[in-house]
Amino acid sequence: MARYFSNINVSIVNVIRGVVPPGGKCFGVFTPPFSGLIFPLRGRARMSFDGVPYVMDPGKVFNSGPNMALDKEVLGQSEWDFMVIHYRVDDSEKGAFSYGLSHYQLDPGHSTRINNMLHRLYQLCAMPGSLPALRAKSLFFSILDEILTCCGKPRNESDRELIGQAREYMESHYMETLTVPKMAGQYGLSSKQFAYLFQKYAGMGPTEYLIEYRVRRAKELLCTTAATVAEISTCVGYSDPYYFSKLFKKRTGFCPSMLQSHFGENIK
């Protein structure tokens, strides 16, 4: 597949994003007169290309060829959120399998890098001019590169990397309002899937990890700054200082004000 795309001419037509409500369906239509890479972001759907069905979940990528018979329906009770890169190919490799003009499924797994590049491509394709078009084409090949790289990795390695990225994100945004559904949505996972993978690779659930990190940062601030308990509470993501004090004492065995008093003389 890498050799195929490296030897053909590709032009990007557009990048679109769609959200289909639960129960949405459309039968007996056709794909556009160009190819498409479909990226499920959230929810589930079933699409059939020329009668061949695919269940479209996040973590998978699908290619559709031009002018194919298309049936599609949303599965379950959630919206189906997806993006499509429409592209044209000059398929001059006679006798070889045409990846650009065929339908198939790829399984790169959940990749924040792919999602980020996809959203950047979406923005670039909305900009006029030759320079954005050049950057968009380069980014298209970077997305293909990342898809094929991820497909070549064992699934557990991809999942481990995803949780590593999630931990880094939490440690950079711990002062913000973070919830499991919000975090899971960033990686195209359900809350249950995200919590399971986090427990598996981090050794604790995401909520527990966030609390432990916030308490550790609060302890550092209490020992090294003259900020008030209320200010530190806000700094580590808790708007209620009373709740923060109870949580801190439960986790460390002493009140934040006691810790601050103990180290206060060194700060002054």
mmCIF file of C-alpha atoms in Angstrom:
data_model
loop_
_atom_site.group_PDB
_atom_site.id
_atom_site.type_symbol
_atom_site.label_atom_id
_atom_site.label_comp_id
_atom_site.label_asym_id
_atom_site.label_seq_id
_atom_site.Cartn_x
_atom_site.Cartn_y
_atom_site.Cartn_z
ATOM 1 C CA MET A 1 0.000 0.000 0.000
ATOM 2 C CA ALA A 2 2.871 2.375 0.784
ATOM 3 C CA ARG A 3 4.454 1.613 -2.583
ATOM 4 C CA TYR A 4 1.125 2.183 -4.321
ATOM 5 C CA PHE A 5 0.550 5.655 -2.886
ATOM 6 C CA SER A 6 4.177 6.645 -3.398
ATOM 7 C CA ASN A 7 3.878 5.965 -7.137
ATOM 8 C CA ILE A 8 0.579 7.625 -8.062
ATOM 9 C CA ASN A 9 -0.627 11.204 -8.360
ATOM 10 C CA VAL A 10 -3.071 12.206 -5.625
ATOM 11 C CA SER A 11 -5.110 15.397 -5.305
ATOM 12 C CA ILE A 12 -7.274 16.254 -2.315
ATOM 13 C CA VAL A 13 -10.843 17.226 -3.182
ATOM 14 C CA ASN A 14 -12.054 18.219 0.296
ATOM 15 C CA VAL A 15 -12.260 17.160 3.915
ATOM 16 C CA ILE A 16 -15.701 16.996 5.478
ATOM 17 C CA ARG A 17 -17.018 16.271 8.951
ATOM 18 C CA GLY A 18 -20.438 14.793 9.635
ATOM 19 C CA VAL A 19 -22.535 14.004 12.676
ATOM 20 C CA VAL A 20 -25.480 11.631 12.160
ATOM 21 C CA PRO A 21 -28.090 11.212 14.939
ATOM 22 C CA PRO A 22 -29.072 7.807 16.361
ATOM 23 C CA GLY A 23 -31.291 5.916 13.949
ATOM 24 C CA GLY A 24 -29.985 7.817 10.935
ATOM 25 C CA LYS A 25 -29.832 5.746 7.764
ATOM 26 C CA CYS A 26 -29.542 6.115 4.016
ATOM 27 C CA PHE A 27 -29.881 3.279 1.498
ATOM 28 C CA GLY A 28 -29.554 3.023 -2.267
ATOM 29 C CA VAL A 29 -27.171 5.924 -2.838
ATOM 30 C CA PHE A 30 -23.667 6.094 -4.313
ATOM 31 C CA THR A 31 -20.300 7.359 -3.185
ATOM 32 C CA PRO A 32 -19.009 10.539 -4.894
ATOM 33 C CA PRO A 33 -17.017 10.297 -8.154
ATOM 34 C CA PHE A 34 -13.758 10.244 -6.143
ATOM 35 C CA SER A 35 -12.246 8.124 -3.405
ATOM 36 C CA GLY A 36 -12.596 8.684 0.322
ATOM 37 C CA LEU A 37 -10.770 7.821 3.540
ATOM 38 C CA ILE A 38 -13.333 7.610 6.344
ATOM 39 C CA PHE A 39 -12.296 8.201 9.971
ATOM 40 C CA PRO A 40 -14.918 7.313 12.629
ATOM 41 C CA LEU A 41 -14.450 9.644 15.621
ATOM 42 C CA ARG A 42 -17.317 8.710 17.924
ATOM 43 C CA GLY A 43 -20.238 6.280 17.926
ATOM 44 C CA ARG A 44 -20.795 3.373 15.542
ATOM 45 C CA ALA A 45 -22.248 2.909 12.070
ATOM 46 C CA ARG A 46 -22.539 0.259 9.396
ATOM 47 C CA MET A 47 -21.625 1.099 5.804
ATOM 48 C CA SER A 48 -21.825 -1.203 2.822
ATOM 49 C CA PHE A 49 -19.801 -0.507 -0.320
ATOM 50 C CA ASP A 50 -21.048 -2.455 -3.340
ATOM 51 C CA GLY A 51 -22.818 -4.800 -0.918
ATOM 52 C CA VAL A 52 -19.808 -5.443 1.363
ATOM 53 C CA PRO A 53 -20.604 -4.324 4.952
ATOM 54 C CA TYR A 54 -18.198 -2.675 7.398
ATOM 55 C CA VAL A 55 -18.862 -1.762 11.034
ATOM 56 C CA MET A 56 -17.285 1.633 11.565
ATOM 57 C CA ASP A 57 -15.816 2.147 15.022
ATOM 58 C CA PRO A 58 -13.230 4.676 16.253
ATOM 59 C CA GLY A 59 -9.723 3.305 15.864
ATOM 60 C CA LYS A 60 -10.454 2.047 12.355
ATOM 61 C CA VAL A 61 -10.050 3.719 8.959
ATOM 62 C CA PHE A 62 -11.971 2.816 5.802
ATOM 63 C CA ASN A 63 -11.381 3.496 2.132
ATOM 64 C CA SER A 64 -14.176 3.772 -0.407
ATOM 65 C CA GLY A 65 -13.791 3.974 -4.151
ATOM 66 C CA PRO A 66 -15.667 6.305 -6.504
ATOM 67 C CA ASN A 67 -19.259 5.665 -7.628
ATOM 68 C CA MET A 68 -19.820 2.651 -5.378
ATOM 69 C CA ALA A 69 -23.283 1.555 -4.241
ATOM 70 C CA LEU A 70 -23.608 2.811 -0.664
ATOM 71 C CA ASP A 71 -25.889 1.903 2.248
ATOM 72 C CA LYS A 72 -25.306 3.373 5.705
ATOM 73 C CA GLU A 73 -26.991 3.381 9.105
ATOM 74 C CA VAL A 74 -26.083 4.469 12.620
ATOM 75 C CA LEU A 75 -25.882 1.690 15.216
ATOM 76 C CA GLY A 76 -26.804 2.101 18.869
ATOM 77 C CA GLN A 77 -28.119 5.119 20.751
ATOM 78 C CA SER A 78 -25.208 7.518 20.184
ATOM 79 C CA GLU A 79 -24.486 9.994 17.414
ATOM 80 C CA TRP A 80 -22.018 8.878 14.781
ATOM 81 C CA ASP A 81 -19.278 11.465 14.336
ATOM 82 C CA PHE A 82 -16.840 11.025 11.448
ATOM 83 C CA MET A 83 -14.519 12.759 9.002
ATOM 84 C CA VAL A 84 -13.820 11.936 5.352
ATOM 85 C CA ILE A 85 -10.862 12.890 3.175
ATOM 86 C CA HIS A 86 -12.072 12.881 -0.422
ATOM 87 C CA TYR A 87 -9.250 12.500 -2.944
ATOM 88 C CA ARG A 88 -8.653 11.719 -6.613
ATOM 89 C CA VAL A 89 -5.989 9.339 -7.872
ATOM 90 C CA ASP A 90 -4.312 8.958 -11.235
ATOM 91 C CA ASP A 91 -4.271 5.169 -11.101
ATOM 92 C CA SER A 92 -1.776 4.244 -13.790
ATOM 93 C CA GLU A 93 -0.498 0.966 -12.289
ATOM 94 C CA LYS A 94 -2.169 -1.434 -14.672
ATOM 95 C CA GLY A 95 -2.537 -4.945 -13.375
ATOM 96 C CA ALA A 96 -1.824 -3.969 -9.746
ATOM 97 C CA PHE A 97 -4.393 -3.806 -6.950
ATOM 98 C CA SER A 98 -5.792 -0.278 -6.827
ATOM 99 C CA TYR A 99 -5.857 0.859 -3.194
ATOM 100 C CA GLY A 100 -7.224 4.198 -4.268
ATOM 101 C CA LEU A 101 -10.223 2.837 -6.162
ATOM 102 C CA SER A 102 -11.180 -0.064 -3.864
ATOM 103 C CA HIS A 103 -12.969 -0.478 -0.549
ATOM 104 C CA TYR A 104 -11.193 -1.927 2.489
ATOM 105 C CA GLN A 105 -10.588 -1.499 6.218
ATOM 106 C CA LEU A 106 -7.433 -0.557 8.114
ATOM 107 C CA ASP A 107 -6.920 -0.978 11.872
ATOM 108 C CA PRO A 108 -4.368 1.543 13.164
ATOM 109 C CA GLY A 109 -5.989 1.654 16.605
ATOM 110 C CA HIS A 110 -6.722 4.793 18.578
ATOM 111 C CA SER A 111 -4.109 7.409 17.681
ATOM 112 C CA THR A 112 -4.116 10.964 18.990
ATOM 113 C CA ARG A 113 -1.502 11.841 16.382
ATOM 114 C CA ILE A 114 -3.784 10.753 13.519
ATOM 115 C CA ASN A 115 -6.734 12.681 14.991
ATOM 116 C CA ASN A 116 -4.650 15.832 15.443
ATOM 117 C CA MET A 117 -3.312 15.703 11.885
ATOM 118 C CA LEU A 118 -6.794 15.019 10.566
ATOM 119 C CA HIS A 119 -8.199 18.130 12.235
ATOM 120 C CA ARG A 120 -5.271 20.218 10.966
ATOM 121 C CA LEU A 121 -5.938 18.939 7.445
ATOM 122 C CA TYR A 122 -9.607 19.892 7.838
ATOM 123 C CA GLN A 123 -8.559 23.459 8.678
ATOM 124 C CA LEU A 124 -5.992 23.672 5.866
ATOM 125 C CA CYS A 125 -8.478 22.544 3.236
ATOM 126 C CA ALA A 126 -10.751 25.446 4.188
ATOM 127 C CA MET A 127 -7.991 27.971 3.379
ATOM 128 C CA PRO A 128 -7.570 29.413 -0.127
ATOM 129 C CA GLY A 129 -4.256 29.551 -1.925
ATOM 130 C CA SER A 130 -1.498 27.303 -3.213
ATOM 131 C CA LEU A 131 0.558 27.182 -0.012
ATOM 132 C CA PRO A 132 -2.250 25.728 2.140
ATOM 133 C CA ALA A 133 -2.968 23.259 -0.679
ATOM 134 C CA LEU A 134 0.685 22.162 -0.702
ATOM 135 C CA ARG A 135 0.699 21.784 3.073
ATOM 136 C CA ALA A 136 -2.552 19.832 2.916
ATOM 137 C CA LYS A 137 -1.109 17.378 0.414
ATOM 138 C CA SER A 138 1.980 16.891 2.576
ATOM 139 C CA LEU A 139 -0.210 16.335 5.633
ATOM 140 C CA PHE A 140 -2.323 13.794 3.727
ATOM 141 C CA PHE A 141 0.773 11.654 3.158
ATOM 142 C CA SER A 142 1.807 12.110 6.792
ATOM 143 C CA ILE A 143 -1.592 10.752 7.824
ATOM 144 C CA LEU A 144 -1.152 7.762 5.505
ATOM 145 C CA ASP A 145 2.317 7.214 6.940
ATOM 146 C CA GLU A 146 0.994 7.257 10.506
ATOM 147 C CA ILE A 147 -1.895 4.910 9.647
ATOM 148 C CA LEU A 148 0.438 2.342 8.099
ATOM 149 C CA THR A 149 2.958 2.727 10.936
ATOM 150 C CA CYS A 150 0.247 2.126 13.533
ATOM 151 C CA CYS A 151 -1.137 -0.834 11.593
ATOM 152 C CA GLY A 152 2.306 -2.428 11.795
ATOM 153 C CA LYS A 153 2.451 -2.175 15.585
ATOM 154 C CA PRO A 154 1.028 -4.748 17.972
ATOM 155 C CA ARG A 155 -2.303 -3.518 19.300
ATOM 156 C CA ASN A 156 -1.160 -3.513 22.920
ATOM 157 C CA GLU A 157 1.758 -1.224 21.997
ATOM 158 C CA SER A 158 -0.635 1.282 20.424
ATOM 159 C CA ASP A 159 -2.895 1.170 23.481
ATOM 160 C CA ARG A 160 0.078 1.677 25.795
ATOM 161 C CA GLU A 161 1.161 4.738 23.800
ATOM 162 C CA LEU A 162 -2.375 6.135 23.935
ATOM 163 C CA ILE A 163 -2.481 5.888 27.733
ATOM 164 C CA GLY A 164 0.979 7.442 27.892
ATOM 165 C CA GLN A 165 -0.357 10.383 25.899
ATOM 166 C CA ALA A 166 -3.401 10.587 28.170
ATOM 167 C CA ARG A 167 -1.195 10.724 31.270
ATOM 168 C CA GLU A 168 0.917 13.489 29.766
ATOM 169 C CA TYR A 169 -2.229 15.431 28.903
ATOM 170 C CA MET A 170 -3.610 15.071 32.435
ATOM 171 C CA GLU A 171 -0.317 16.221 33.942
ATOM 172 C CA SER A 172 -0.336 19.319 31.712
ATOM 173 C CA HIS A 173 -4.029 20.165 32.278
ATOM 174 C CA TYR A 174 -4.615 18.972 35.857
ATOM 175 C CA MET A 175 -5.752 22.469 36.864
ATOM 176 C CA GLU A 176 -8.689 22.257 34.427
ATOM 177 C CA THR A 177 -12.000 20.432 34.763
ATOM 178 C CA LEU A 178 -11.207 16.912 33.537
ATOM 179 C CA THR A 179 -13.725 14.075 33.450
ATOM 180 C CA VAL A 180 -13.445 10.497 32.247
ATOM 181 C CA PRO A 181 -16.047 11.018 29.460
ATOM 182 C CA LYS A 182 -14.182 14.126 28.273
ATOM 183 C CA MET A 183 -10.836 12.358 28.269
ATOM 184 C CA ALA A 184 -12.260 9.238 26.625
ATOM 185 C CA GLY A 185 -13.857 11.339 23.890
ATOM 186 C CA GLN A 186 -10.506 12.902 23.002
ATOM 187 C CA TYR A 187 -9.201 9.460 22.111
ATOM 188 C CA GLY A 188 -12.330 8.142 20.412
ATOM 189 C CA LEU A 189 -13.109 5.736 23.262
ATOM 190 C CA SER A 190 -16.088 5.091 25.482
ATOM 191 C CA SER A 191 -15.627 5.884 29.171
ATOM 192 C CA LYS A 192 -15.552 2.159 29.945
ATOM 193 C CA GLN A 193 -12.874 1.427 27.310
ATOM 194 C CA PHE A 194 -10.726 4.349 28.430
ATOM 195 C CA ALA A 195 -10.959 3.425 32.117
ATOM 196 C CA TYR A 196 -10.092 -0.213 31.346
ATOM 197 C CA LEU A 197 -6.992 0.686 29.295
ATOM 198 C CA PHE A 198 -5.882 3.294 31.831
ATOM 199 C CA GLN A 199 -6.127 0.782 34.680
ATOM 200 C CA LYS A 200 -4.270 -1.784 32.595
ATOM 201 C CA TYR A 201 -1.297 0.405 31.654
ATOM 202 C CA ALA A 202 -1.164 2.993 34.461
ATOM 203 C CA GLY A 203 -1.946 0.640 37.328
ATOM 204 C CA MET A 204 -4.868 2.754 38.561
ATOM 205 C CA GLY A 205 -8.018 4.333 37.163
ATOM 206 C CA PRO A 206 -7.917 7.769 35.475
ATOM 207 C CA THR A 207 -9.811 9.510 38.297
ATOM 208 C CA GLU A 208 -7.470 8.066 40.921
ATOM 209 C CA TYR A 209 -4.431 9.068 38.836
ATOM 210 C CA LEU A 210 -5.682 12.644 38.486
ATOM 211 C CA ILE A 211 -6.380 12.973 42.229
ATOM 212 C CA GLU A 212 -2.957 11.581 43.144
ATOM 213 C CA TYR A 213 -1.240 13.989 40.757
ATOM 214 C CA ARG A 214 -3.227 16.990 42.003
ATOM 215 C CA VAL A 215 -2.484 16.172 45.646
ATOM 216 C CA ARG A 216 1.209 15.805 44.843
ATOM 217 C CA ARG A 217 1.281 19.178 43.090
ATOM 218 C CA ALA A 218 -0.672 20.778 45.960
ATOM 219 C CA LYS A 219 1.837 19.397 48.454
ATOM 220 C CA GLU A 220 4.698 20.922 46.470
ATOM 221 C CA LEU A 221 2.952 24.318 46.382
ATOM 222 C CA LEU A 222 2.135 24.229 50.089
ATOM 223 C CA CYS A 223 5.774 23.537 50.929
ATOM 224 C CA THR A 224 7.405 25.983 48.529
ATOM 225 C CA THR A 225 5.084 29.000 48.136
ATOM 226 C CA ALA A 226 3.268 31.514 50.303
ATOM 227 C CA ALA A 227 -0.027 31.028 48.407
ATOM 228 C CA THR A 228 -3.154 30.537 50.502
ATOM 229 C CA VAL A 229 -4.907 27.183 50.746
ATOM 230 C CA ALA A 230 -7.769 28.617 48.679
ATOM 231 C CA GLU A 231 -5.372 29.779 45.959
ATOM 232 C CA ILE A 232 -3.620 26.428 45.857
ATOM 233 C CA SER A 233 -6.977 24.656 45.761
ATOM 234 C CA THR A 234 -7.870 26.598 42.608
ATOM 235 C CA CYS A 235 -4.404 26.025 41.122
ATOM 236 C CA VAL A 236 -4.802 22.254 41.278
ATOM 237 C CA GLY A 237 -8.314 22.131 39.853
ATOM 238 C CA TYR A 238 -10.629 22.358 42.886
ATOM 239 C CA SER A 239 -12.949 25.359 43.109
ATOM 240 C CA ASP A 240 -14.098 24.465 46.637
ATOM 241 C CA PRO A 241 -11.269 24.912 49.216
ATOM 242 C CA TYR A 242 -13.236 23.007 51.869
ATOM 243 C CA TYR A 243 -13.588 19.965 49.620
ATOM 244 C CA PHE A 244 -9.933 20.239 48.668
ATOM 245 C CA SER A 245 -8.858 20.350 52.356
ATOM 246 C CA LYS A 246 -10.900 17.238 53.184
ATOM 247 C CA LEU A 247 -9.508 15.398 50.168
ATOM 248 C CA PHE A 248 -5.945 16.448 50.960
ATOM 249 C CA LYS A 249 -6.214 15.278 54.586
ATOM 250 C CA LYS A 250 -7.737 11.972 53.519
ATOM 251 C CA ARG A 251 -4.883 11.355 51.079
ATOM 252 C CA THR A 252 -1.944 12.608 53.165
ATOM 253 C CA GLY A 253 -3.079 12.329 56.776
ATOM 254 C CA PHE A 254 -2.791 16.025 57.625
ATOM 255 C CA CYS A 255 -4.561 19.280 56.777
ATOM 256 C CA PRO A 256 -3.050 21.556 54.109
ATOM 257 C CA SER A 257 -2.941 24.433 56.608
ATOM 258 C CA MET A 258 -0.890 22.307 59.037
ATOM 259 C CA LEU A 259 1.609 21.431 56.315
ATOM 260 C CA GLN A 260 1.816 25.048 55.271
ATOM 261 C CA SER A 261 2.405 26.173 58.875
ATOM 262 C CA HIS A 262 5.194 23.628 59.282
ATOM 263 C CA PHE A 263 7.070 24.853 56.227
ATOM 264 C CA GLY A 264 5.994 28.485 56.506
ATOM 265 C CA GLU A 265 9.105 29.728 58.238
ATOM 266 C CA ASN A 266 11.293 28.473 55.392
ATOM 267 C CA ILE A 267 9.215 30.322 52.815
ATOM 268 C CA LYS A 268 9.287 33.726 54.532
#
